[in-house]
XYZ file of C-alpha atoms in Angstrom:
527
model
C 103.630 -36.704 2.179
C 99.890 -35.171 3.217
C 97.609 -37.554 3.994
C 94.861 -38.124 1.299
C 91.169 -38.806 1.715
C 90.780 -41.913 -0.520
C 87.640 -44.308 -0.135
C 88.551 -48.380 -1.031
C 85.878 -51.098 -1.264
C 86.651 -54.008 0.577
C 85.214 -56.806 -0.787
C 84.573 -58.809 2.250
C 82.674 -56.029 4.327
C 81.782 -53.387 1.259
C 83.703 -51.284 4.020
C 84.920 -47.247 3.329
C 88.398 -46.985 4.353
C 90.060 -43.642 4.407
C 93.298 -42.753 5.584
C 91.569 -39.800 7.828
C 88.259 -39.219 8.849
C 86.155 -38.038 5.840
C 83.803 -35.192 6.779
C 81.602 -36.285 4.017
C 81.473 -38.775 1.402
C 80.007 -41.838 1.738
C 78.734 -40.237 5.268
C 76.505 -37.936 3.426
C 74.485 -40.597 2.734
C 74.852 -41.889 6.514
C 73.448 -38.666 7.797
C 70.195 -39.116 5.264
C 69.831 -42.393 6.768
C 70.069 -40.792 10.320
C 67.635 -38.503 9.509
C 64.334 -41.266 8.576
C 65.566 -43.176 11.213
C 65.441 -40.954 13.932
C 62.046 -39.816 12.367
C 60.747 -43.230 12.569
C 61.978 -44.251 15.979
C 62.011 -41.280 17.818
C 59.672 -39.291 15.876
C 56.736 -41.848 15.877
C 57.495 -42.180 20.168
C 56.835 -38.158 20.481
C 54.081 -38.880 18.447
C 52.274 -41.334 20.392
C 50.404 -39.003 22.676
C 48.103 -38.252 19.450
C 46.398 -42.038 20.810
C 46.093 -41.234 24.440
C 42.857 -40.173 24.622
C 41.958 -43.031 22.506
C 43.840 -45.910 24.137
C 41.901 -44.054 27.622
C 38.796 -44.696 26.513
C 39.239 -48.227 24.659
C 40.725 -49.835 27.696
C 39.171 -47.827 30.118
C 42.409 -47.106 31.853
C 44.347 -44.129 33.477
C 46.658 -41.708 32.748
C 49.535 -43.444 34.633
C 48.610 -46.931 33.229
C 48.582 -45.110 29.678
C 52.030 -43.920 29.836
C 53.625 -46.946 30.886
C 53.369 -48.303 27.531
C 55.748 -45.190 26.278
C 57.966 -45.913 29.795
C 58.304 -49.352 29.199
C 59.556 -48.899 25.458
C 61.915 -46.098 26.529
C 63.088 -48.436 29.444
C 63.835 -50.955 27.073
C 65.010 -48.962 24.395
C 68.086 -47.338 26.956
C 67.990 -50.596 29.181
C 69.511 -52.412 25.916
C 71.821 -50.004 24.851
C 74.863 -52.700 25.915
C 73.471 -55.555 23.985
C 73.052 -52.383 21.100
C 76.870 -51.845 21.542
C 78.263 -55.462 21.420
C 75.909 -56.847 18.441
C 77.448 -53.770 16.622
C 81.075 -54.493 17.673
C 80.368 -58.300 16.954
C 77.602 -58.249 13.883
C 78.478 -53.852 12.067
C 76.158 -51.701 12.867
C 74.258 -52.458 9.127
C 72.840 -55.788 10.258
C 71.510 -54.667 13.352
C 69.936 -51.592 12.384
C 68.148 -53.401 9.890
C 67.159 -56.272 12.432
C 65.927 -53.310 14.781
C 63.693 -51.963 11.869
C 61.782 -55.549 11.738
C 61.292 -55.827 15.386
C 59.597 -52.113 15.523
C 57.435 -52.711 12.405
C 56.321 -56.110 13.934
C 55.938 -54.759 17.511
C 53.732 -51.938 15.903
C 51.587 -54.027 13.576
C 50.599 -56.560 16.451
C 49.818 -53.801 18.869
C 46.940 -52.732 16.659
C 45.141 -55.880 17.144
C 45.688 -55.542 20.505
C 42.743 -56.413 23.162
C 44.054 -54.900 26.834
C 46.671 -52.424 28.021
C 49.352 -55.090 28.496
C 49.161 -56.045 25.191
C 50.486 -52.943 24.330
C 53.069 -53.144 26.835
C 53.888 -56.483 25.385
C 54.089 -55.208 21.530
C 55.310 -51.486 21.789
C 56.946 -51.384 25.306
C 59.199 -54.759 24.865
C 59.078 -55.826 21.180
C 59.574 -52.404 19.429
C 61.383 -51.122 22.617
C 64.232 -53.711 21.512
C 64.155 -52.369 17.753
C 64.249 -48.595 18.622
C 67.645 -49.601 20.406
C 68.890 -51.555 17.615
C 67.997 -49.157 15.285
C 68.562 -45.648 16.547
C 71.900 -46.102 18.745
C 74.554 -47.771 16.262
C 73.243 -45.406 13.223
C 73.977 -42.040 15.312
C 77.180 -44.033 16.663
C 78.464 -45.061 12.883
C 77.455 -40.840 11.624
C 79.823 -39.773 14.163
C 82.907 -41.861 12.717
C 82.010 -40.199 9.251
C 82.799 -36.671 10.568
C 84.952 -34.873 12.662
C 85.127 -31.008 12.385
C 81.562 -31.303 10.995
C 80.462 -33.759 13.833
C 78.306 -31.525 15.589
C 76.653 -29.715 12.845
C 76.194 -32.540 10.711
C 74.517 -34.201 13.565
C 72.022 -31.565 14.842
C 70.702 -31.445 10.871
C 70.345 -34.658 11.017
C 68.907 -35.650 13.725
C 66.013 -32.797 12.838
C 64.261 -36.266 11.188
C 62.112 -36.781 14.157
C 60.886 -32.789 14.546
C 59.561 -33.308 10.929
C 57.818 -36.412 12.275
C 55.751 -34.529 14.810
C 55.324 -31.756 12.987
C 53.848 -34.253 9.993
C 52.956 -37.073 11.749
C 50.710 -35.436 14.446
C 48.047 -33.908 12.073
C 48.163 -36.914 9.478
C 47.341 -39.411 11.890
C 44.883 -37.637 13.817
C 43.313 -36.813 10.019
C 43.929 -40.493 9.222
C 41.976 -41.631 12.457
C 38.746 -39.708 11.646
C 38.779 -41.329 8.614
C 40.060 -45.071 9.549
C 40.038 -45.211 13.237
C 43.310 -45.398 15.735
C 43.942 -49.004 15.246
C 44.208 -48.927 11.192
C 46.395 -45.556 11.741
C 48.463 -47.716 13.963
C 48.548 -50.187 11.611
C 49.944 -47.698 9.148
C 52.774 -46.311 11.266
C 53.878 -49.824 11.705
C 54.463 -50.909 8.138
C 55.821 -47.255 7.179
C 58.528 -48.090 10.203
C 59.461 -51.091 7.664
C 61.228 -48.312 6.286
C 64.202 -48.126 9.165
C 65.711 -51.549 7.547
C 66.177 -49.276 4.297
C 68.211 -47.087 5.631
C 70.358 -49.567 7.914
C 71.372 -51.451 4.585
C 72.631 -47.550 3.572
C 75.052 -47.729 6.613
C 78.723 -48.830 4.736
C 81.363 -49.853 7.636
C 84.308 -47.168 8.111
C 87.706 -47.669 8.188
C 90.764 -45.536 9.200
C 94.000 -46.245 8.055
C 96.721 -43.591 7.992
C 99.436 -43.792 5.394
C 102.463 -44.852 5.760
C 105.301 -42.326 4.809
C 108.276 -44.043 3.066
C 111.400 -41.951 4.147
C 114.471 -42.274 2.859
C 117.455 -43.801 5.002
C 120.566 -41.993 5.534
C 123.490 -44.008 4.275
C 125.085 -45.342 6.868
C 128.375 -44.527 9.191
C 131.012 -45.762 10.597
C 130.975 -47.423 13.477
C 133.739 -45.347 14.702
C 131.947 -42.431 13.361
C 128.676 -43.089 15.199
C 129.651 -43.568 18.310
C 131.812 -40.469 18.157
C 128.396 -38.829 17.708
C 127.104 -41.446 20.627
C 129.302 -39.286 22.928
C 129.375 -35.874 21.923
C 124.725 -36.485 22.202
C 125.491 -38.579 25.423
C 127.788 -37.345 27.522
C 127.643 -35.509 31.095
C 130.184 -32.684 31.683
C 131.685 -32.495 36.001
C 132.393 -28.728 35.637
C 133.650 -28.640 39.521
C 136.528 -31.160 38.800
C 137.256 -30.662 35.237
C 135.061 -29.034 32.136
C 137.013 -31.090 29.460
C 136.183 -34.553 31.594
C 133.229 -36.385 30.460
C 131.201 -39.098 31.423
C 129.836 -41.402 29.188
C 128.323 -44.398 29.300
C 129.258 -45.557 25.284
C 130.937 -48.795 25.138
C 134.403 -47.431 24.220
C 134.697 -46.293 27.535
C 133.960 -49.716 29.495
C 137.148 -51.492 30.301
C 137.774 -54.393 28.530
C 135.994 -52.672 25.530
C 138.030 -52.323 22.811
C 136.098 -51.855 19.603
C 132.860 -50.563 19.550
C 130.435 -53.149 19.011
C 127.234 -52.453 17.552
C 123.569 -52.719 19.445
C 121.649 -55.373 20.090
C 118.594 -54.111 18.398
C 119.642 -53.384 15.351
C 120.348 -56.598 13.408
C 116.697 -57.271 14.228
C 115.548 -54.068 12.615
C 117.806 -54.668 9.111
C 119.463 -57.949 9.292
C 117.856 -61.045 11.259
C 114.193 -60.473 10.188
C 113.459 -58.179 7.492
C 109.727 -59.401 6.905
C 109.129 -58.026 10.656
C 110.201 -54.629 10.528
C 107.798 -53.513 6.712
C 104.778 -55.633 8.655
C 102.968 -53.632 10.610
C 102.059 -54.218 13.841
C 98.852 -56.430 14.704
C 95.653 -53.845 15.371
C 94.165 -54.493 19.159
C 91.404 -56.819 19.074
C 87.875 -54.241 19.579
C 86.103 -54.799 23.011
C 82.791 -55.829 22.754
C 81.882 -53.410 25.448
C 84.843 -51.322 27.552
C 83.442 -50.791 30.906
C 86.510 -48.816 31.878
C 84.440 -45.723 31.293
C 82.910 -46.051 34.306
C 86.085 -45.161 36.151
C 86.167 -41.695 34.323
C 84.908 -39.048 36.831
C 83.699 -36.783 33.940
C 81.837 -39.681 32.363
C 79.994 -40.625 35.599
C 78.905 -36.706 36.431
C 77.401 -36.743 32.577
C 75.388 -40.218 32.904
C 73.797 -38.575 35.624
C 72.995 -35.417 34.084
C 71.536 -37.943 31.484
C 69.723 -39.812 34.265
C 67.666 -36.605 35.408
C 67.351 -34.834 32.269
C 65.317 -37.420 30.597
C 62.818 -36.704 32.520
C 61.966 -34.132 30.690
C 62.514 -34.649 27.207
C 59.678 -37.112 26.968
C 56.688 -36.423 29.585
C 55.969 -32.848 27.691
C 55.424 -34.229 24.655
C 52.887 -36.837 25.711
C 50.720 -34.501 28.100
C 51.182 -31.097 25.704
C 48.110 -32.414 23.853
C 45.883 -33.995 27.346
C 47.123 -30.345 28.833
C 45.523 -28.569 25.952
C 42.833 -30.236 26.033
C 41.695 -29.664 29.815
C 42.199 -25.533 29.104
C 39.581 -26.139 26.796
C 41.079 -26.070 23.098
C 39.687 -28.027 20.042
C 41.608 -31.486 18.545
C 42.573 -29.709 15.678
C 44.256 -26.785 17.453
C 46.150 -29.047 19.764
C 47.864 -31.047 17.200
C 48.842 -27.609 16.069
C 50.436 -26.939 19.043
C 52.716 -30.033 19.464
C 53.258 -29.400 15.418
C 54.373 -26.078 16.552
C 57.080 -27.398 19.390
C 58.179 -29.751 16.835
C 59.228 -26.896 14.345
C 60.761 -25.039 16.968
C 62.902 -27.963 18.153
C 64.256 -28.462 14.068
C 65.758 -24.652 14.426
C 66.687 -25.388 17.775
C 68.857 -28.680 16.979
C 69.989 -26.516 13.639
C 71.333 -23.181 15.878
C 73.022 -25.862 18.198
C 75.011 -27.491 16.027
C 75.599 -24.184 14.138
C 77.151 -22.828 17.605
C 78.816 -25.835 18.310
C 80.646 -26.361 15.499
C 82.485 -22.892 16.411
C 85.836 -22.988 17.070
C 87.536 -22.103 19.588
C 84.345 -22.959 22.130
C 83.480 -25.047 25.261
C 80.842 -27.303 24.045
C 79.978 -28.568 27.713
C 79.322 -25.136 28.920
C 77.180 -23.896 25.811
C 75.029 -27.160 26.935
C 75.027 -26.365 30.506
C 73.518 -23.074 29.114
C 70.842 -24.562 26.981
C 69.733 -27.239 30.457
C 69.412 -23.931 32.286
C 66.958 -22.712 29.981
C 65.382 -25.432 29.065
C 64.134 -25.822 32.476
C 62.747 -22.364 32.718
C 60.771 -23.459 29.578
C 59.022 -26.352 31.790
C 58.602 -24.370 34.459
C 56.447 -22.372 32.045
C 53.603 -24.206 31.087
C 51.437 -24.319 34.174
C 51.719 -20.788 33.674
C 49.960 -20.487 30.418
C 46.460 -20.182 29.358
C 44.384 -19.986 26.701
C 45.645 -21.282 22.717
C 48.411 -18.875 21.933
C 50.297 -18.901 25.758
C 50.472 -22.640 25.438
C 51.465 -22.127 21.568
C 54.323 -19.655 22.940
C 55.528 -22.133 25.595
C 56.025 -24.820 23.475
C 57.482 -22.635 20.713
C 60.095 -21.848 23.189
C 60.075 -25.682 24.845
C 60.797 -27.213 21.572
C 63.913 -24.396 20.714
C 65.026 -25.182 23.741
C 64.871 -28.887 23.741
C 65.958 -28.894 20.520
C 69.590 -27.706 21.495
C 69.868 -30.460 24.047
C 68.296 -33.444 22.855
C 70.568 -33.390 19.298
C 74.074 -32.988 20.884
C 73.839 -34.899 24.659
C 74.412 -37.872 22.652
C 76.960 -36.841 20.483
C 78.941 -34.716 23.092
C 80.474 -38.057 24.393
C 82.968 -38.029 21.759
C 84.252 -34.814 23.185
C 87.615 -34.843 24.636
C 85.475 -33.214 28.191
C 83.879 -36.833 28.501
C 85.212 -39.799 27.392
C 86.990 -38.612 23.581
C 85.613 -40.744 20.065
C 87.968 -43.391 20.953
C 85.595 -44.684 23.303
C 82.158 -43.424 22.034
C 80.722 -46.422 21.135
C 80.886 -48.362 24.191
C 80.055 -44.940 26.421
C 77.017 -44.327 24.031
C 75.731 -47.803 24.993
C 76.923 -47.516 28.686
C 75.174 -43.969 29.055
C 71.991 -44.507 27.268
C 71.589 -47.668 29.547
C 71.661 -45.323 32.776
C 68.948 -43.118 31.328
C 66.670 -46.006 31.090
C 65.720 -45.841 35.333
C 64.426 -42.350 34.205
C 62.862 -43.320 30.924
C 61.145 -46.221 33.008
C 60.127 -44.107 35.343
C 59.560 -41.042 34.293
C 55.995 -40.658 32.477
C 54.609 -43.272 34.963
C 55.303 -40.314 37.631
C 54.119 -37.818 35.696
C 50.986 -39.909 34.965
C 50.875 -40.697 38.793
C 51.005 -36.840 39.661
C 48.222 -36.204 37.512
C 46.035 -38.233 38.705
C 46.731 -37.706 42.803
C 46.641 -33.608 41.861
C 43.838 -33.291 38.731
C 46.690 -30.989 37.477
C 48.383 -31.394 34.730
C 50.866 -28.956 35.724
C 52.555 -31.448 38.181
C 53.692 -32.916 35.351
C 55.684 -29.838 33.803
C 56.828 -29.446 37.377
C 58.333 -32.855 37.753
C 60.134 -32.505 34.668
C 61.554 -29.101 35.606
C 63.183 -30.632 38.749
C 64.574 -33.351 37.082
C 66.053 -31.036 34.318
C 67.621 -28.722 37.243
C 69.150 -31.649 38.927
C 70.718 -32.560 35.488
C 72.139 -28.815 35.041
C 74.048 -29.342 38.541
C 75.538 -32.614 37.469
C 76.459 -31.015 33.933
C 78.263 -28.321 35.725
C 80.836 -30.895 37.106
C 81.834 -32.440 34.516
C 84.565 -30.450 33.410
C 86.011 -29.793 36.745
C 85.826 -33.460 37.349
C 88.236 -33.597 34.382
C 90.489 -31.349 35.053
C 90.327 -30.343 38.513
C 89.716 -32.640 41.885
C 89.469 -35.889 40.358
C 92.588 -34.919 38.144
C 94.223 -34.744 41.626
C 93.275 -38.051 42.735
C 94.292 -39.383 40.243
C 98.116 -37.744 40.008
C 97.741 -39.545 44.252
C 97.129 -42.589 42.561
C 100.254 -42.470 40.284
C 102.113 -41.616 43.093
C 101.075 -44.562 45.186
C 101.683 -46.746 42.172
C 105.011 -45.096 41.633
C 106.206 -46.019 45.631
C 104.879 -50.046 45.290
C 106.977 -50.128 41.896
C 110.111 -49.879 43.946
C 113.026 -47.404 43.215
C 115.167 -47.785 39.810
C 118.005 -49.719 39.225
C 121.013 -48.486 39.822
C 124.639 -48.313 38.113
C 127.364 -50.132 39.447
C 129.469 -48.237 41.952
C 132.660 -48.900 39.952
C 131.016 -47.580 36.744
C 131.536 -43.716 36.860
C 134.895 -44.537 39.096
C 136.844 -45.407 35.474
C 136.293 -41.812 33.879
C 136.805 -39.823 37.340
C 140.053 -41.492 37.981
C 140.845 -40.725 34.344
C 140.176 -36.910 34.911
C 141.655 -37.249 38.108
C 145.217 -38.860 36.259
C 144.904 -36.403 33.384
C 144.611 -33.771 36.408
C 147.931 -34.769 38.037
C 149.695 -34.954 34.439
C 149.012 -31.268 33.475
C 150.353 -30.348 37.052
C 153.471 -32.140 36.728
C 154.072 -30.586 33.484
């Protein structure tokens, strides 16, 4: 019988359980909840250069010291992508989204009252670091069990949440700080993040449980009759002594064997234990966190393409508006521009998905494609000049980053990487390894800056990280199929030697049916 798609309340857990994965229901309402929460984690982070300037000239500080408080958040944001993955595994993901939505309203509230620099690296780096992790990992991690053919599509639109931050956010709260000053628009973003716990309380458990089939039993033979059948399946013709001779290894040919005498398994399947065989079997206890994909080649070449390429997903967006700025353009017309990129990245993460969701297609190669240009698009900017070059580079910046940034993450439950048996604890392993680069990647823009007077160093470091991750993309595929495939067919082989050779038949128990051909031989001679 076909499988149905049938949605069952458990009481316990208010769990969804289907018998296969959905492609919508219940996980339409998932991907709304996606969508404010990545524009309230995410969205508010690309939105934090609007207080640069500000924070500069409050605490009297540097470029580099300025963008540590962004590093350090990022940092911790990847750095506790584990602990993300295990309270999920141990707590559902509904609990600790909402938990992460009180630490980043708190961590945002208290860092408007905040006195000196590492106050903010206290409040936003550390305390809301820990709640964008908590928030923004297990609810793209729980949308990507709701779908499967519509997994990449589905995703990119939803993840579009924090491009309609910037492009919203940007101008309100640099409207809102004429009018209030930065710390009381601070204090705004903070409660409005209150809003993150919402949505985690939308985010239902899902459960997949395939139907049984009931099929009906044959009645049942003879045992004379079956094993009749045994040897006609079983049996091994010698066509160089004798094409009618066959060997069989049935117990009607085993001397002393008189009667056929029925398996050993069977009275266990119908007759010793019936309450066994309609039970199913017990489900595999869920690792808190499965390491093992660290021994995946494929898996390893795409946390480093993660490692490099975060450097430049971030850095643009916080010196787009300082960059403007020093080519001589107004406030207003710069929070135009990073309005502008954020735009541009919604159709970007909207044609990505749109391609991706294609069939038959590569997925890893269309990304390889979209890290290629991408870095052109950094390489850019020092180029530009004047309001409407810089408006064209970031048009194309945010298309561009828009096609990476919404699938890297869900591209792990491809079959190329590590497969959606295993996405949860990759997610949490991967996103950890990007957190050297979030750490230290604005801090070296900010450093560059301020040896050079250039904000194009920035761009530039960003471009060679991004080119670095388009070599390690390139591998992963052939690291699954190709070399490491190889190495690991050696390793089998190796295994295969220690295990020892098979054991083998008794000498004396293909000698019975031989010396019966060889009698039945003699017989049709004398005759």
């Amino acid at each position: 019988s076909k499988m149905t798609v049938k949605a069952v309340k458990m009481p316990c857990t208010s769990a969804n359980v289907y018998t296969k994965v959905p492609d919508g229901g219940w996980g339409w309402t998932v991907a709304f909840a996606f969508f404010v929460v990545e524009a309230l984690t995410y969205g508010i982070i690309k939105s934090f250069g609007v207080f640069f300037n500000d924070l500069m000239e409050s605490f009297d500080e540097t470029n580099s010291r300025i963008s540590w408080i962004i590093s350090i958040c990022v940092f911790v944001q990847t750095f506790t992508a584990p602990l993300s993955t295990v309270l999920s595994n141990r707590f559902g993901h509904r609990l600790v989204v909402m938990a992460g939505g009180l630490l980043v309203s708190t961590g945002m509230v208290i860092a408007s009252f905040a006195r000196s620099v590492v106050d903010m690296y206290v409040t936003i780096g550390i305390v809301s670091g820990l709640g964008y992790c908590l928030s923004f990992l297990p609810t793209v991690t729980i949308l990507s069990q709701y779908f499967d053919k519509r997994r990449s599509l589905v995703t990119a639109v939803a993840s579009t949440g924090e491009c309609f931050a910037v492009f919203s956010f940007a101008p309100a709260i640099t409207a809102l700080k004429e009018q209030i000053g930065w710390r009381y628009s601070m204090l705004s973003v903070g409660v409005l993040q209150l809003g993150i716990t919402a949505c985690g309380s939308l985010l239902r458990p899902i459960v997949i449980r395939e139907q049984e089939e009931v099929k009906a039993q044959p009645p049942e033979e003879s045992t004379e009759t079956k094993y009749m059948l045994e040897n006609e399946q079983t049996c091994t013709s010698i066509e160089s002594i004798d094409s009618g001779v066959d060997i069989t290894t049935s117990p009607s040919n085993v001397p002393g064997k008189t009667k056929a005498e029925p398996k050993s398994e069977e009275p266990k399947q119908h007759g010793q234990n019936p309450a066994e065989s309609n039970s199913t079997p017990p489900e595999p206890k869920t690792k808190l966190l499965d390491f093992s994909v660290m021994r995946d080649y494929s898996f390893i070449c795409y946390a480093f393409f993660g490692l490099f390429a975060t450097l430049g997903f971030l850095a643009p967006s916080l010196f787009i508006i300082p960059l403007s700025r020093s080519l001589g353009i107004g406030k207003d017309h710069s929070a135009y521009i990073l309005s502008a990129m954020a735009i541009a990245e919604v159709f970007g993460r909207i044609f990505a998905g749109w391609v991706l969701n294609k069939k038959p297609i590569r997925k890893i190669y269309i990304e390889l494609i979209c890290v290629v240009l991408l870095s052109v698009a950094l390489v850019a900017f020092p180029f530009a000049s004047g309001f409407w070059g810089l408006m064209i580079c970031s048009v194309y910046f945010g298309f561009m980053l828009g096609t990476v940034a919404g699938t890297h993450i869900p591209l792990l439950a491809e079959d190329d990487v590590v497969g959606i048996e295993r996405m949860s604890s990759a997610a949490g392993v991967y996103v950890f390894i990007q957190s050297l680069a979030g750490l230290a990647g604005p801090p070296l823009a900010g450093v560059l800056v301020d040896t050079t007077k250039n904000y194009s160093s920035a761009f530039y470091s960003c471009a060679a990280g991004m080119v670095l991750g388009a070599v390690f993309l390139a591998l992963v595929r052939p690291c699954k199929t190709g070399l490491c495939h190889q190495q690991q067919q050696q390793q089998q082989q190796v295994e295969r030697s220690t295990a020892g050779p098979p054991p083998e038949l008794p000498d004396d128990f293909i000698d019975m049916d031989i010396g019966k051909a060889e009698n039945s031989g003699k017989g049709s001679d004398s005759v």
